Coordinates of N, CA and C in Angstrom, one line a residue:
M651 N 1.2 3.9 -7.9 CA 1.9 4.4 -6.7 C 3.3 3.9 -6.7
L652 N 3.5 2.6 -7.0 CA 4.8 2.0 -6.9 C 5.8 2.7 -7.9
E653 N 5.2 2.9 -9.1 CA 6.0 3.5 -10.1 C 6.4 5.0 -9.7
A654 N 5.4 5.7 -9.1 CA 5.7 7.0 -8.6 C 6.8 7.0 -7.6
Y655 N 6.8 6.1 -6.7 CA 7.9 6.0 -5.7 C 9.2 5.8 -6.3
L656 N 9.3 4.9 -7.3 CA 10.6 4.6 -8.0 C 11.1 5.9 -8.7
G657 N 10.1 6.6 -9.2 CA 10.4 7.8 -10.0 C 10.6 9.1 -9.1
G658 N 10.5 8.9 -7.8 CA 10.8 10.0 -6.9 C 9.6 10.9 -6.7
R659 N 8.4 10.5 -7.2 CA 7.2 11.4 -7.1 C 6.3 11.0 -5.9
A660 N 6.7 10.0 -5.1 CA 5.9 9.6 -3.9 C 6.9 9.2 -2.9
D661 N 6.5 9.4 -1.6 CA 7.4 9.0 -0.5 C 7.0 7.6 0.0
A662 N 7.9 7.1 0.9 CA 7.7 5.8 1.4 C 6.4 5.6 2.2
T663 N 6.0 6.7 2.8 CA 4.7 6.6 3.6 C 3.5 6.3 2.6
A664 N 3.5 7.0 1.5 CA 2.4 6.8 0.5 C 2.5 5.4 0.0
V665 N 3.7 4.8 -0.2 CA 3.8 3.4 -0.7 C 3.3 2.5 0.4
V666 N 3.5 2.7 1.7 CA 3.0 1.9 2.7 C 1.5 1.9 2.7
V667 N 0.9 3.0 2.6 CA -0.6 3.1 2.6 C -1.1 2.4 1.4
A668 N -0.6 2.7 0.2 CA -1.1 2.1 -1.0 C -0.9 0.6 -1.0
T669 N 0.2 0.1 -0.5 CA 0.4 -1.3 -0.4 C -0.5 -2.0 0.5
A670 N -0.8 -1.4 1.7 CA -1.7 -2.0 2.7 C -3.1 -2.0 2.1
V671 N -3.5 -1.0 1.4 CA -4.9 -1.0 0.8 C -5.0 -2.1 -0.2
A672 N -4.0 -2.2 -1.1 CA -4.0 -3.2 -2.1 C -3.9 -4.6 -1.6
Y673 N -3.1 -4.8 -0.5 CA -2.8 -6.1 0.0 C -4.0 -6.6 0.9
Y674 N -4.5 -5.7 1.8 CA -5.5 -6.2 2.7 C -6.9 -5.9 2.2
G675 N -7.1 -5.1 1.2 CA -8.4 -4.8 0.6 C -8.8 -6.0 -0.3
D676 N -10.0 -5.9 -0.8 CA -10.5 -7.0 -1.7 C -10.3 -6.8 -3.1
G677 N -9.7 -5.6 -3.5 CA -9.6 -5.3 -4.9 C -8.5 -6.2 -5.7
G678 N -7.5 -6.7 -5.0 CA -6.5 -7.5 -5.7 C -6.6 -9.0 -5.6
R679 N -7.6 -9.5 -4.9 CA -7.7 -10.9 -4.8 C -8.0 -11.6 -6.1
G680 N -7.4 -12.7 -6.4 CA -7.6 -13.5 -7.6 C -6.8 -13.1 -8.8
R681 N -6.0 -12.1 -8.7 CA -5.1 -11.7 -9.8 C -3.7 -11.7 -9.5
G682 N -3.3 -12.4 -8.4 CA -1.9 -12.5 -8.1 C -1.3 -11.3 -7.4
T683 N -2.1 -10.3 -7.0 CA -1.6 -9.1 -6.4 C -1.1 -9.3 -5.0
R684 N -1.8 -10.1 -4.2 CA -1.3 -10.4 -2.9 C 0.0 -11.0 -2.9
A685 N 0.2 -12.0 -3.7 CA 1.5 -12.7 -3.7 C 2.6 -11.8 -4.2
A686 N 2.4 -10.9 -5.1 CA 3.4 -10.0 -5.6 C 3.7 -8.9 -4.6
L687 N 2.7 -8.5 -3.8 CA 3.0 -7.5 -2.8 C 3.5 -8.0 -1.5
R688 N 3.6 -9.3 -1.3 CA 4.0 -9.9 0.0 C 5.4 -9.5 0.4
P689 N 6.4 -9.4 -0.6 CA 7.7 -8.9 -0.2 C 7.7 -7.4 0.4
L690 N 6.8 -6.6 -0.2 CA 6.6 -5.2 0.4 C 6.1 -5.3 1.8
I691 N 5.1 -6.1 2.0 CA 4.5 -6.2 3.4 C 5.5 -6.7 4.3
D692 N 6.4 -7.6 3.9 CA 7.4 -8.1 4.8 C 8.4 -7.0 5.2
V693 N 8.8 -6.2 4.2 CA 9.7 -5.1 4.5 C 9.0 -4.1 5.5
I694 N 7.7 -3.8 5.2 CA 7.0 -2.8 6.0 C 6.9 -3.4 7.5
D695 N 6.6 -4.6 7.6 CA 6.4 -5.2 9.0 C 7.8 -5.2 9.7
R696 N 8.8 -5.6 9.0 CA 10.2 -5.6 9.6 C 10.7 -4.2 10.0
A697 N 10.4 -3.3 9.1 CA 10.9 -1.9 9.3 C 10.3 -1.3 10.5
S698 N 9.0 -1.4 10.6 CA 8.3 -0.7 11.7 C 6.9 -1.2 11.8
P699 N 6.8 -2.3 12.6 CA 5.4 -2.8 12.8 C 4.5 -1.8 13.3
G700 N 3.3 -1.7 12.8 CA 2.4 -0.7 13.3 C 2.5 0.7 12.6
V701 N 3.2 0.7 11.4 CA 3.2 2.0 10.6 C 1.8 2.3 10.2
V702 N 1.0 1.2 9.9 CA -0.4 1.4 9.4 C -1.3 0.7 10.5
E703 N -2.4 1.4 10.8 CA -3.3 0.8 11.7 C -4.6 0.5 11.0
L704 N -5.2 -0.6 11.4 CA -6.5 -1.0 10.8 C -7.6 -0.7 11.8
G705 N -8.6 -0.1 11.3 CA -9.7 0.3 12.2 C -11.1 -0.2 11.7
A706 N -12.0 -0.3 12.5 CA -13.4 -0.7 12.1 C -14.1 0.4 11.4
V707 N -14.9 0.0 10.5 CA -15.7 1.0 9.7 C -17.1 0.8 10.3
S708 N -17.7 1.9 10.8 CA -19.1 1.8 11.4 C -20.1 1.7 10.2
G709 N -21.0 0.8 10.4 CA -22.1 0.7 9.4 C -21.7 0.0 8.1
A710 N -20.5 -0.6 8.0 CA -20.1 -1.2 6.8 C -19.2 -2.4 7.1
S711 N -19.1 -3.3 6.2 CA -18.1 -4.4 6.4 C -16.8 -3.9 6.0
G712 N -15.7 -4.5 6.5 CA -14.4 -4.1 6.1 C -13.7 -3.4 7.2
F713 N -12.7 -2.6 6.8 CA -11.9 -1.9 7.7 C -11.4 -0.6 7.1
E714 N -10.9 0.3 7.9 CA -10.3 1.5 7.5 C -8.8 1.4 7.8
I715 N -8.0 1.9 6.8 CA -6.5 1.9 7.0 C -6.1 3.3 7.4
R716 N -5.4 3.4 8.5 CA -5.0 4.8 9.0 C -3.5 4.7 9.1
L717 N -2.8 5.8 8.9 CA -1.4 5.9 9.1 C -1.1 6.1 10.6
A718 N -0.2 5.3 11.1 CA 0.1 5.5 12.5 C 0.9 6.8 12.7
E719 N 1.2 7.2 13.9 CA 1.9 8.5 14.1 C 3.3 8.6 13.7
R720 N 4.0 7.5 13.4 CA 5.4 7.5 13.0 C 5.5 7.3 11.6
P721 N 6.5 8.0 10.9 CA 6.8 7.7 9.5 C 7.6 6.5 9.3
F722 N 7.7 6.1 8.0 CA 8.5 4.9 7.7 C 9.9 5.2 7.9
P723 N 10.7 4.3 8.6 CA 12.1 4.6 9.0 C 12.9 4.7 7.7
A724 N 13.7 5.8 7.7 CA 14.6 6.0 6.5 C 15.6 4.9 6.3
Q725 N 16.1 4.3 7.3 CA 17.1 3.2 7.1 C 16.6 2.0 6.4
Y726 N 15.3 1.9 6.2 CA 14.7 0.7 5.5 C 14.3 1.1 4.1
E727 N 14.5 2.3 3.7 CA 14.0 2.7 2.4 C 14.7 2.0 1.2
A728 N 16.0 1.6 1.4 CA 16.7 0.8 0.3 C 16.0 -0.5 0.2
D729 N 15.7 -1.2 1.3 CA 14.9 -2.5 1.3 C 13.6 -2.3 0.6
L730 N 12.9 -1.2 1.0 CA 11.6 -0.9 0.4 C 11.7 -0.7 -1.1
R731 N 12.7 0.0 -1.6 CA 12.9 0.2 -3.0 C 13.1 -1.1 -3.7
R732 N 13.9 -2.0 -3.2 CA 14.1 -3.3 -3.8 C 12.9 -4.1 -3.8
A733 N 12.1 -4.0 -2.8 CA 10.8 -4.8 -2.7 C 9.8 -4.2 -3.7
V734 N 9.8 -2.9 -3.9 CA 8.9 -2.3 -4.9 C 9.3 -2.8 -6.3
E735 N 10.6 -2.8 -6.6 CA 11.0 -3.2 -7.9 C 10.6 -4.7 -8.1
A736 N 10.8 -5.5 -7.1 CA 10.4 -6.9 -7.2 C 8.9 -7.1 -7.4
A737 N 8.1 -6.3 -6.7 CA 6.7 -6.4 -6.8 C 6.2 -5.9 -8.1
L738 N 6.8 -4.9 -8.7 CA 6.4 -4.4 -10.0 C 6.7 -5.5 -11.1
A739 N 7.8 -6.2 -10.9 CA 8.1 -7.3 -11.8 C 7.1 -8.5 -11.7
G740 N 6.5 -8.7 -10.5 CA 5.6 -9.8 -10.3 C 4.1 -9.5 -10.5
L741 N 3.8 -8.2 -10.5 CA 2.4 -7.8 -10.6 C 1.8 -8.1 -12.0
P742 N 0.6 -8.6 -12.1 CA 0.0 -8.7 -13.4 C -0.5 -7.4 -13.9
P743 N -0.6 -7.1 -15.2 CA -1.0 -5.8 -15.6 C -2.5 -5.6 -15.2
M744 N -2.8 -4.4 -14.7 CA -4.1 -4.1 -14.3 C -4.9 -3.8 -15.6
E745 N -6.1 -4.4 -15.6 CA -7.0 -4.3 -16.8 C -8.4 -4.1 -16.3
G746 N -9.2 -3.5 -17.2 CA -10.6 -3.4 -16.9 C -10.9 -2.4 -15.8
P747 N -12.0 -2.5 -15.1 CA -12.4 -1.6 -14.1 C -11.7 -1.7 -12.8
A748 N -10.9 -2.7 -12.6 CA -10.2 -2.9 -11.3 C -9.2 -1.8 -11.0
A749 N -8.5 -1.3 -12.0 CA -7.5 -0.3 -11.8 C -8.1 1.0 -11.3
P750 N -9.1 1.5 -12.0 CA -9.7 2.8 -11.4 C -10.3 2.6 -10.0
R751 N -10.9 1.4 -9.7 CA -11.4 1.2 -8.4 C -10.3 1.2 -7.4
L752 N -9.2 0.5 -7.7 CA -8.1 0.5 -6.8 C -7.5 1.9 -6.6
L753 N -7.3 2.6 -7.7 CA -6.8 4.0 -7.6 C -7.7 4.9 -6.7
R754 N -9.0 4.8 -6.9 CA -9.9 5.5 -6.1 C -9.8 5.2 -4.6
R755 N -9.6 3.9 -4.3 CA -9.4 3.5 -2.9 C -8.1 4.0 -2.3
V756 N -7.1 4.0 -3.1 CA -5.8 4.5 -2.6 C -5.8 6.0 -2.4
L757 N -6.4 6.7 -3.4 CA -6.5 8.1 -3.2 C -7.4 8.5 -2.1
G758 N -8.5 7.8 -1.9 CA -9.3 8.0 -0.7 C -8.6 7.8 0.6
A759 N -7.8 6.8 0.7 CA -7.0 6.5 1.9 C -6.0 7.6 2.2
I760 N -5.4 8.1 1.1 CA -4.4 9.2 1.3 C -5.1 10.5 1.7
Q761 N -6.2 10.7 1.1 CA -7.0 11.9 1.5 C -7.4 11.9 2.9
R762 N -7.9 10.7 3.4 CA -8.3 10.6 4.8 C -7.1 10.8 5.7
L763 N -5.9 10.3 5.3 CA -4.7 10.5 6.1 C -4.3 12.0 6.2
L764 N -4.4 12.7 5.1 CA -4.0 14.1 5.1 C -5.0 15.0 5.8
S765 N -6.3 14.5 5.9 CA -7.3 15.4 6.5 C -7.4 15.0 8.0
A766 N -6.7 14.0 8.5 CA -6.8 13.6 9.9 C -6.0 14.5 10.8

């Protein structure tokens, strides 16, 4: 998702959702993902706290990530772009089954946002 954003194939809102899923979800723990994504989370929080809402999942542990009603503010997109570049430089290469699982989670979150 981060590469797609830098290439102009994804918007800032998609980056916010994908970053929140990767940062707050359990898929990235133990591989340095959270530390690499921290600058992105900082920009997202500074730009517009509450862009993403966390909700309870009935009948399961964890939470659901939902997009709040407001889009990511355009005036912070330059900061977001710099944070994405920094995160990509610090992320370890995805290997094994973790990458498909993360991709499925991100795509599922985006599908839920679009169908809401």
